[in-house]
Amino acid sequence: MNKIFDAVYYVESSDLGKAYNPVAIQPKFFSYKTRNYSEQRCEWLDTDRGAYFYYETANFIDENSEKVPPRQFKLIGENEEEITFTYLTTKLFKEKVADKVGGSLKFSQDSEIQNYYLEKFSKKMHEE
């Protein structure tokens, strides 16, 4: 499975010892397979350096089409760590993210928050 979701997500890990940036931008999925080796990796942009996670299982909720990103997905790693990605809405931003990001960002619509992060950070990362 090689795919990209052109969306912004809130990230949570079941491993309290691991701290991921709460904002994941454009998650990308890669699968590598050879005769003796295989791995699955998800990598994403964030407001810093980006991140990646090797997983064994991916569960997608509300993945209806190629054009609409899923509302939520969960990745389970080999050590049973589970990372949950939830489509970032204004409500979720206010509840879980606003106090963790710099500045006093305020959004009135879900599309505003999606566009802000996609335009600001995905362009910046691709220019570097």
JSON list of C-alpha atoms in Angstrom, two decimals:
[
{"chain": "A", "resi": 1, "resn": "MET", "atom": "CA", "xyz": [0.00, 0.00, 0.00]},
{"chain": "A", "resi": 2, "resn": "ASN", "atom": "CA", "xyz": [1.52, 3.29, -1.10]},
{"chain": "A", "resi": 3, "resn": "LYS", "atom": "CA", "xyz": [-0.80, 6.24, -0.58]},
{"chain": "A", "resi": 4, "resn": "ILE", "atom": "CA", "xyz": [-0.99, 9.77, 0.77]},
{"chain": "A", "resi": 5, "resn": "PHE", "atom": "CA", "xyz": [-3.82, 11.53, 2.59]},
{"chain": "A", "resi": 6, "resn": "ASP", "atom": "CA", "xyz": [-3.96, 15.22, 1.74]},
{"chain": "A", "resi": 7, "resn": "ALA", "atom": "CA", "xyz": [-5.27, 16.15, 5.18]},
{"chain": "A", "resi": 8, "resn": "VAL", "atom": "CA", "xyz": [-4.26, 17.19, 8.69]},
{"chain": "A", "resi": 9, "resn": "TYR", "atom": "CA", "xyz": [-4.69, 14.92, 11.72]},
{"chain": "A", "resi": 10, "resn": "TYR", "atom": "CA", "xyz": [-4.39, 15.01, 15.49]},
{"chain": "A", "resi": 11, "resn": "VAL", "atom": "CA", "xyz": [-1.90, 12.36, 16.70]},
{"chain": "A", "resi": 12, "resn": "GLU", "atom": "CA", "xyz": [-2.05, 10.34, 19.93]},
{"chain": "A", "resi": 13, "resn": "SER", "atom": "CA", "xyz": [0.16, 7.44, 21.01]},
{"chain": "A", "resi": 14, "resn": "SER", "atom": "CA", "xyz": [-0.70, 4.66, 23.44]},
{"chain": "A", "resi": 15, "resn": "ASP", "atom": "CA", "xyz": [2.92, 4.80, 24.63]},
{"chain": "A", "resi": 16, "resn": "LEU", "atom": "CA", "xyz": [2.99, 7.66, 27.13]},
{"chain": "A", "resi": 17, "resn": "GLY", "atom": "CA", "xyz": [6.80, 7.67, 26.94]},
{"chain": "A", "resi": 18, "resn": "LYS", "atom": "CA", "xyz": [6.73, 8.79, 23.31]},
{"chain": "A", "resi": 19, "resn": "ALA", "atom": "CA", "xyz": [5.90, 12.36, 22.45]},
{"chain": "A", "resi": 20, "resn": "TYR", "atom": "CA", "xyz": [4.74, 13.04, 18.92]},
{"chain": "A", "resi": 21, "resn": "ASN", "atom": "CA", "xyz": [3.90, 16.49, 17.61]},
{"chain": "A", "resi": 22, "resn": "PRO", "atom": "CA", "xyz": [0.08, 16.63, 17.93]},
{"chain": "A", "resi": 23, "resn": "VAL", "atom": "CA", "xyz": [-0.34, 17.79, 14.32]},
{"chain": "A", "resi": 24, "resn": "ALA", "atom": "CA", "xyz": [0.29, 15.35, 11.44]},
{"chain": "A", "resi": 25, "resn": "ILE", "atom": "CA", "xyz": [0.23, 16.79, 7.92]},
{"chain": "A", "resi": 26, "resn": "GLN", "atom": "CA", "xyz": [-0.19, 14.66, 4.79]},
{"chain": "A", "resi": 27, "resn": "PRO", "atom": "CA", "xyz": [0.44, 11.16, 6.15]},
{"chain": "A", "resi": 28, "resn": "LYS", "atom": "CA", "xyz": [2.11, 8.93, 3.54]},
{"chain": "A", "resi": 29, "resn": "PHE", "atom": "CA", "xyz": [2.15, 5.14, 3.57]},
{"chain": "A", "resi": 30, "resn": "PHE", "atom": "CA", "xyz": [4.91, 2.97, 2.14]},
{"chain": "A", "resi": 31, "resn": "SER", "atom": "CA", "xyz": [5.28, -0.79, 1.84]},
{"chain": "A", "resi": 32, "resn": "TYR", "atom": "CA", "xyz": [8.52, -2.53, 0.98]},
{"chain": "A", "resi": 33, "resn": "LYS", "atom": "CA", "xyz": [8.70, -6.22, 0.20]},
{"chain": "A", "resi": 34, "resn": "THR", "atom": "CA", "xyz": [11.53, -8.46, -0.90]},
{"chain": "A", "resi": 35, "resn": "ARG", "atom": "CA", "xyz": [11.86, -12.20, -0.68]},
{"chain": "A", "resi": 36, "resn": "ASN", "atom": "CA", "xyz": [13.34, -12.07, 2.84]},
{"chain": "A", "resi": 37, "resn": "TYR", "atom": "CA", "xyz": [12.14, -8.73, 4.19]},
{"chain": "A", "resi": 38, "resn": "SER", "atom": "CA", "xyz": [9.08, -6.55, 4.41]},
{"chain": "A", "resi": 39, "resn": "GLU", "atom": "CA", "xyz": [8.13, -3.40, 6.26]},
{"chain": "A", "resi": 40, "resn": "GLN", "atom": "CA", "xyz": [5.31, -0.92, 6.36]},
{"chain": "A", "resi": 41, "resn": "ARG", "atom": "CA", "xyz": [5.95, 2.69, 7.27]},
{"chain": "A", "resi": 42, "resn": "CYS", "atom": "CA", "xyz": [3.85, 5.81, 7.68]},
{"chain": "A", "resi": 43, "resn": "GLU", "atom": "CA", "xyz": [5.58, 9.17, 7.60]},
{"chain": "A", "resi": 44, "resn": "TRP", "atom": "CA", "xyz": [4.12, 12.61, 7.96]},
{"chain": "A", "resi": 45, "resn": "LEU", "atom": "CA", "xyz": [4.98, 16.27, 8.07]},
{"chain": "A", "resi": 46, "resn": "ASP", "atom": "CA", "xyz": [4.39, 18.30, 11.21]},
{"chain": "A", "resi": 47, "resn": "THR", "atom": "CA", "xyz": [5.26, 21.77, 12.46]},
{"chain": "A", "resi": 48, "resn": "ASP", "atom": "CA", "xyz": [8.84, 20.68, 13.19]},
{"chain": "A", "resi": 49, "resn": "ARG", "atom": "CA", "xyz": [10.88, 17.94, 11.48]},
{"chain": "A", "resi": 50, "resn": "GLY", "atom": "CA", "xyz": [8.20, 15.41, 10.66]},
{"chain": "A", "resi": 51, "resn": "ALA", "atom": "CA", "xyz": [7.94, 11.86, 11.96]},
{"chain": "A", "resi": 52, "resn": "TYR", "atom": "CA", "xyz": [7.56, 8.24, 10.90]},
{"chain": "A", "resi": 53, "resn": "PHE", "atom": "CA", "xyz": [6.30, 4.99, 12.39]},
{"chain": "A", "resi": 54, "resn": "TYR", "atom": "CA", "xyz": [6.84, 1.37, 11.38]},
{"chain": "A", "resi": 55, "resn": "TYR", "atom": "CA", "xyz": [3.62, -0.56, 11.75]},
{"chain": "A", "resi": 56, "resn": "GLU", "atom": "CA", "xyz": [2.28, -4.07, 11.36]},
{"chain": "A", "resi": 57, "resn": "THR", "atom": "CA", "xyz": [-1.45, -3.29, 11.16]},
{"chain": "A", "resi": 58, "resn": "ALA", "atom": "CA", "xyz": [-3.40, -0.29, 9.85]},
{"chain": "A", "resi": 59, "resn": "ASN", "atom": "CA", "xyz": [-7.11, 0.17, 10.59]},
{"chain": "A", "resi": 60, "resn": "PHE", "atom": "CA", "xyz": [-9.02, 2.87, 8.72]},
{"chain": "A", "resi": 61, "resn": "ILE", "atom": "CA", "xyz": [-12.36, 4.28, 9.87]},
{"chain": "A", "resi": 62, "resn": "ASP", "atom": "CA", "xyz": [-14.65, 5.85, 7.26]},
{"chain": "A", "resi": 63, "resn": "GLU", "atom": "CA", "xyz": [-12.32, 5.35, 4.33]},
{"chain": "A", "resi": 64, "resn": "ASN", "atom": "CA", "xyz": [-14.95, 5.62, 1.60]},
{"chain": "A", "resi": 65, "resn": "SER", "atom": "CA", "xyz": [-13.03, 6.75, -1.43]},
{"chain": "A", "resi": 66, "resn": "GLU", "atom": "CA", "xyz": [-9.65, 7.79, -2.74]},
{"chain": "A", "resi": 67, "resn": "LYS", "atom": "CA", "xyz": [-10.74, 11.45, -2.78]},
{"chain": "A", "resi": 68, "resn": "VAL", "atom": "CA", "xyz": [-11.96, 11.76, 0.81]},
{"chain": "A", "resi": 69, "resn": "PRO", "atom": "CA", "xyz": [-9.41, 11.11, 3.57]},
{"chain": "A", "resi": 70, "resn": "PRO", "atom": "CA", "xyz": [-10.52, 8.83, 6.42]},
{"chain": "A", "resi": 71, "resn": "ARG", "atom": "CA", "xyz": [-11.94, 10.40, 9.57]},
{"chain": "A", "resi": 72, "resn": "GLN", "atom": "CA", "xyz": [-9.59, 8.31, 11.68]},
{"chain": "A", "resi": 73, "resn": "PHE", "atom": "CA", "xyz": [-6.98, 5.59, 11.37]},
{"chain": "A", "resi": 74, "resn": "LYS", "atom": "CA", "xyz": [-4.90, 3.57, 13.80]},
{"chain": "A", "resi": 75, "resn": "LEU", "atom": "CA", "xyz": [-1.46, 2.09, 13.31]},
{"chain": "A", "resi": 76, "resn": "ILE", "atom": "CA", "xyz": [-0.23, -0.74, 15.51]},
{"chain": "A", "resi": 77, "resn": "GLY", "atom": "CA", "xyz": [3.50, -1.34, 15.78]},
{"chain": "A", "resi": 78, "resn": "GLU", "atom": "CA", "xyz": [5.44, -4.47, 16.59]},
{"chain": "A", "resi": 79, "resn": "ASN", "atom": "CA", "xyz": [5.68, -3.57, 20.30]},
{"chain": "A", "resi": 80, "resn": "GLU", "atom": "CA", "xyz": [1.89, -3.09, 20.45]},
{"chain": "A", "resi": 81, "resn": "GLU", "atom": "CA", "xyz": [2.26, 0.70, 20.42]},
{"chain": "A", "resi": 82, "resn": "GLU", "atom": "CA", "xyz": [-0.84, 2.17, 18.84]},
{"chain": "A", "resi": 83, "resn": "ILE", "atom": "CA", "xyz": [-0.91, 5.57, 17.17]},
{"chain": "A", "resi": 84, "resn": "THR", "atom": "CA", "xyz": [-4.29, 7.11, 16.44]},
{"chain": "A", "resi": 85, "resn": "PHE", "atom": "CA", "xyz": [-4.71, 9.78, 13.78]},
{"chain": "A", "resi": 86, "resn": "THR", "atom": "CA", "xyz": [-7.99, 11.73, 13.98]},
{"chain": "A", "resi": 87, "resn": "TYR", "atom": "CA", "xyz": [-9.01, 14.23, 11.28]},
{"chain": "A", "resi": 88, "resn": "LEU", "atom": "CA", "xyz": [-8.30, 17.65, 12.81]},
{"chain": "A", "resi": 89, "resn": "THR", "atom": "CA", "xyz": [-11.46, 19.70, 13.30]},
{"chain": "A", "resi": 90, "resn": "THR", "atom": "CA", "xyz": [-11.87, 23.07, 15.02]},
{"chain": "A", "resi": 91, "resn": "LYS", "atom": "CA", "xyz": [-13.46, 21.35, 18.02]},
{"chain": "A", "resi": 92, "resn": "LEU", "atom": "CA", "xyz": [-10.58, 18.90, 18.37]},
{"chain": "A", "resi": 93, "resn": "PHE", "atom": "CA", "xyz": [-8.06, 21.70, 17.84]},
{"chain": "A", "resi": 94, "resn": "LYS", "atom": "CA", "xyz": [-9.57, 23.73, 20.71]},
{"chain": "A", "resi": 95, "resn": "GLU", "atom": "CA", "xyz": [-9.76, 20.71, 23.03]},
{"chain": "A", "resi": 96, "resn": "LYS", "atom": "CA", "xyz": [-6.42, 19.00, 22.39]},
{"chain": "A", "resi": 97, "resn": "VAL", "atom": "CA", "xyz": [-4.04, 21.06, 20.26]},
{"chain": "A", "resi": 98, "resn": "ALA", "atom": "CA", "xyz": [-4.40, 24.83, 20.80]},
{"chain": "A", "resi": 99, "resn": "ASP", "atom": "CA", "xyz": [-2.47, 24.88, 24.08]},
{"chain": "A", "resi": 100, "resn": "LYS", "atom": "CA", "xyz": [0.35, 22.78, 22.58]},
{"chain": "A", "resi": 101, "resn": "VAL", "atom": "CA", "xyz": [1.17, 24.94, 19.55]},
{"chain": "A", "resi": 102, "resn": "GLY", "atom": "CA", "xyz": [2.84, 28.33, 19.40]},
{"chain": "A", "resi": 103, "resn": "GLY", "atom": "CA", "xyz": [0.88, 31.48, 18.73]},
{"chain": "A", "resi": 104, "resn": "SER", "atom": "CA", "xyz": [-2.77, 32.11, 19.38]},
{"chain": "A", "resi": 105, "resn": "LEU", "atom": "CA", "xyz": [-4.29, 30.35, 16.40]},
{"chain": "A", "resi": 106, "resn": "LYS", "atom": "CA", "xyz": [-8.07, 30.43, 16.10]},
{"chain": "A", "resi": 107, "resn": "PHE", "atom": "CA", "xyz": [-10.21, 28.80, 13.45]},
{"chain": "A", "resi": 108, "resn": "SER", "atom": "CA", "xyz": [-13.95, 29.02, 12.88]},
{"chain": "A", "resi": 109, "resn": "GLN", "atom": "CA", "xyz": [-14.31, 26.25, 10.29]},
{"chain": "A", "resi": 110, "resn": "ASP", "atom": "CA", "xyz": [-12.71, 22.86, 9.79]},
{"chain": "A", "resi": 111, "resn": "SER", "atom": "CA", "xyz": [-11.64, 23.83, 6.27]},
{"chain": "A", "resi": 112, "resn": "GLU", "atom": "CA", "xyz": [-9.69, 26.80, 7.69]},
{"chain": "A", "resi": 113, "resn": "ILE", "atom": "CA", "xyz": [-7.57, 24.64, 9.95]},
{"chain": "A", "resi": 114, "resn": "GLN", "atom": "CA", "xyz": [-6.97, 22.07, 7.22]},
{"chain": "A", "resi": 115, "resn": "ASN", "atom": "CA", "xyz": [-5.97, 24.74, 4.69]},
{"chain": "A", "resi": 116, "resn": "TYR", "atom": "CA", "xyz": [-3.75, 26.60, 7.16]},
{"chain": "A", "resi": 117, "resn": "TYR", "atom": "CA", "xyz": [-1.55, 23.60, 7.95]},
{"chain": "A", "resi": 118, "resn": "LEU", "atom": "CA", "xyz": [-1.57, 22.15, 4.44]},
{"chain": "A", "resi": 119, "resn": "GLU", "atom": "CA", "xyz": [-0.59, 25.44, 2.82]},
{"chain": "A", "resi": 120, "resn": "LYS", "atom": "CA", "xyz": [1.90, 26.64, 5.40]},
{"chain": "A", "resi": 121, "resn": "PHE", "atom": "CA", "xyz": [3.78, 23.47, 6.23]},
{"chain": "A", "resi": 122, "resn": "SER", "atom": "CA", "xyz": [3.53, 21.18, 3.22]},
{"chain": "A", "resi": 123, "resn": "LYS", "atom": "CA", "xyz": [4.83, 23.93, 0.91]},
{"chain": "A", "resi": 124, "resn": "LYS", "atom": "CA", "xyz": [7.59, 24.82, 3.38]},
{"chain": "A", "resi": 125, "resn": "MET", "atom": "CA", "xyz": [8.72, 21.20, 3.67]},
{"chain": "A", "resi": 126, "resn": "HIS", "atom": "CA", "xyz": [8.74, 20.64, -0.08]},
{"chain": "A", "resi": 127, "resn": "GLU", "atom": "CA", "xyz": [10.88, 23.75, -0.63]},
{"chain": "A", "resi": 128, "resn": "GLU", "atom": "CA", "xyz": [13.65, 22.54, 1.71]}
]
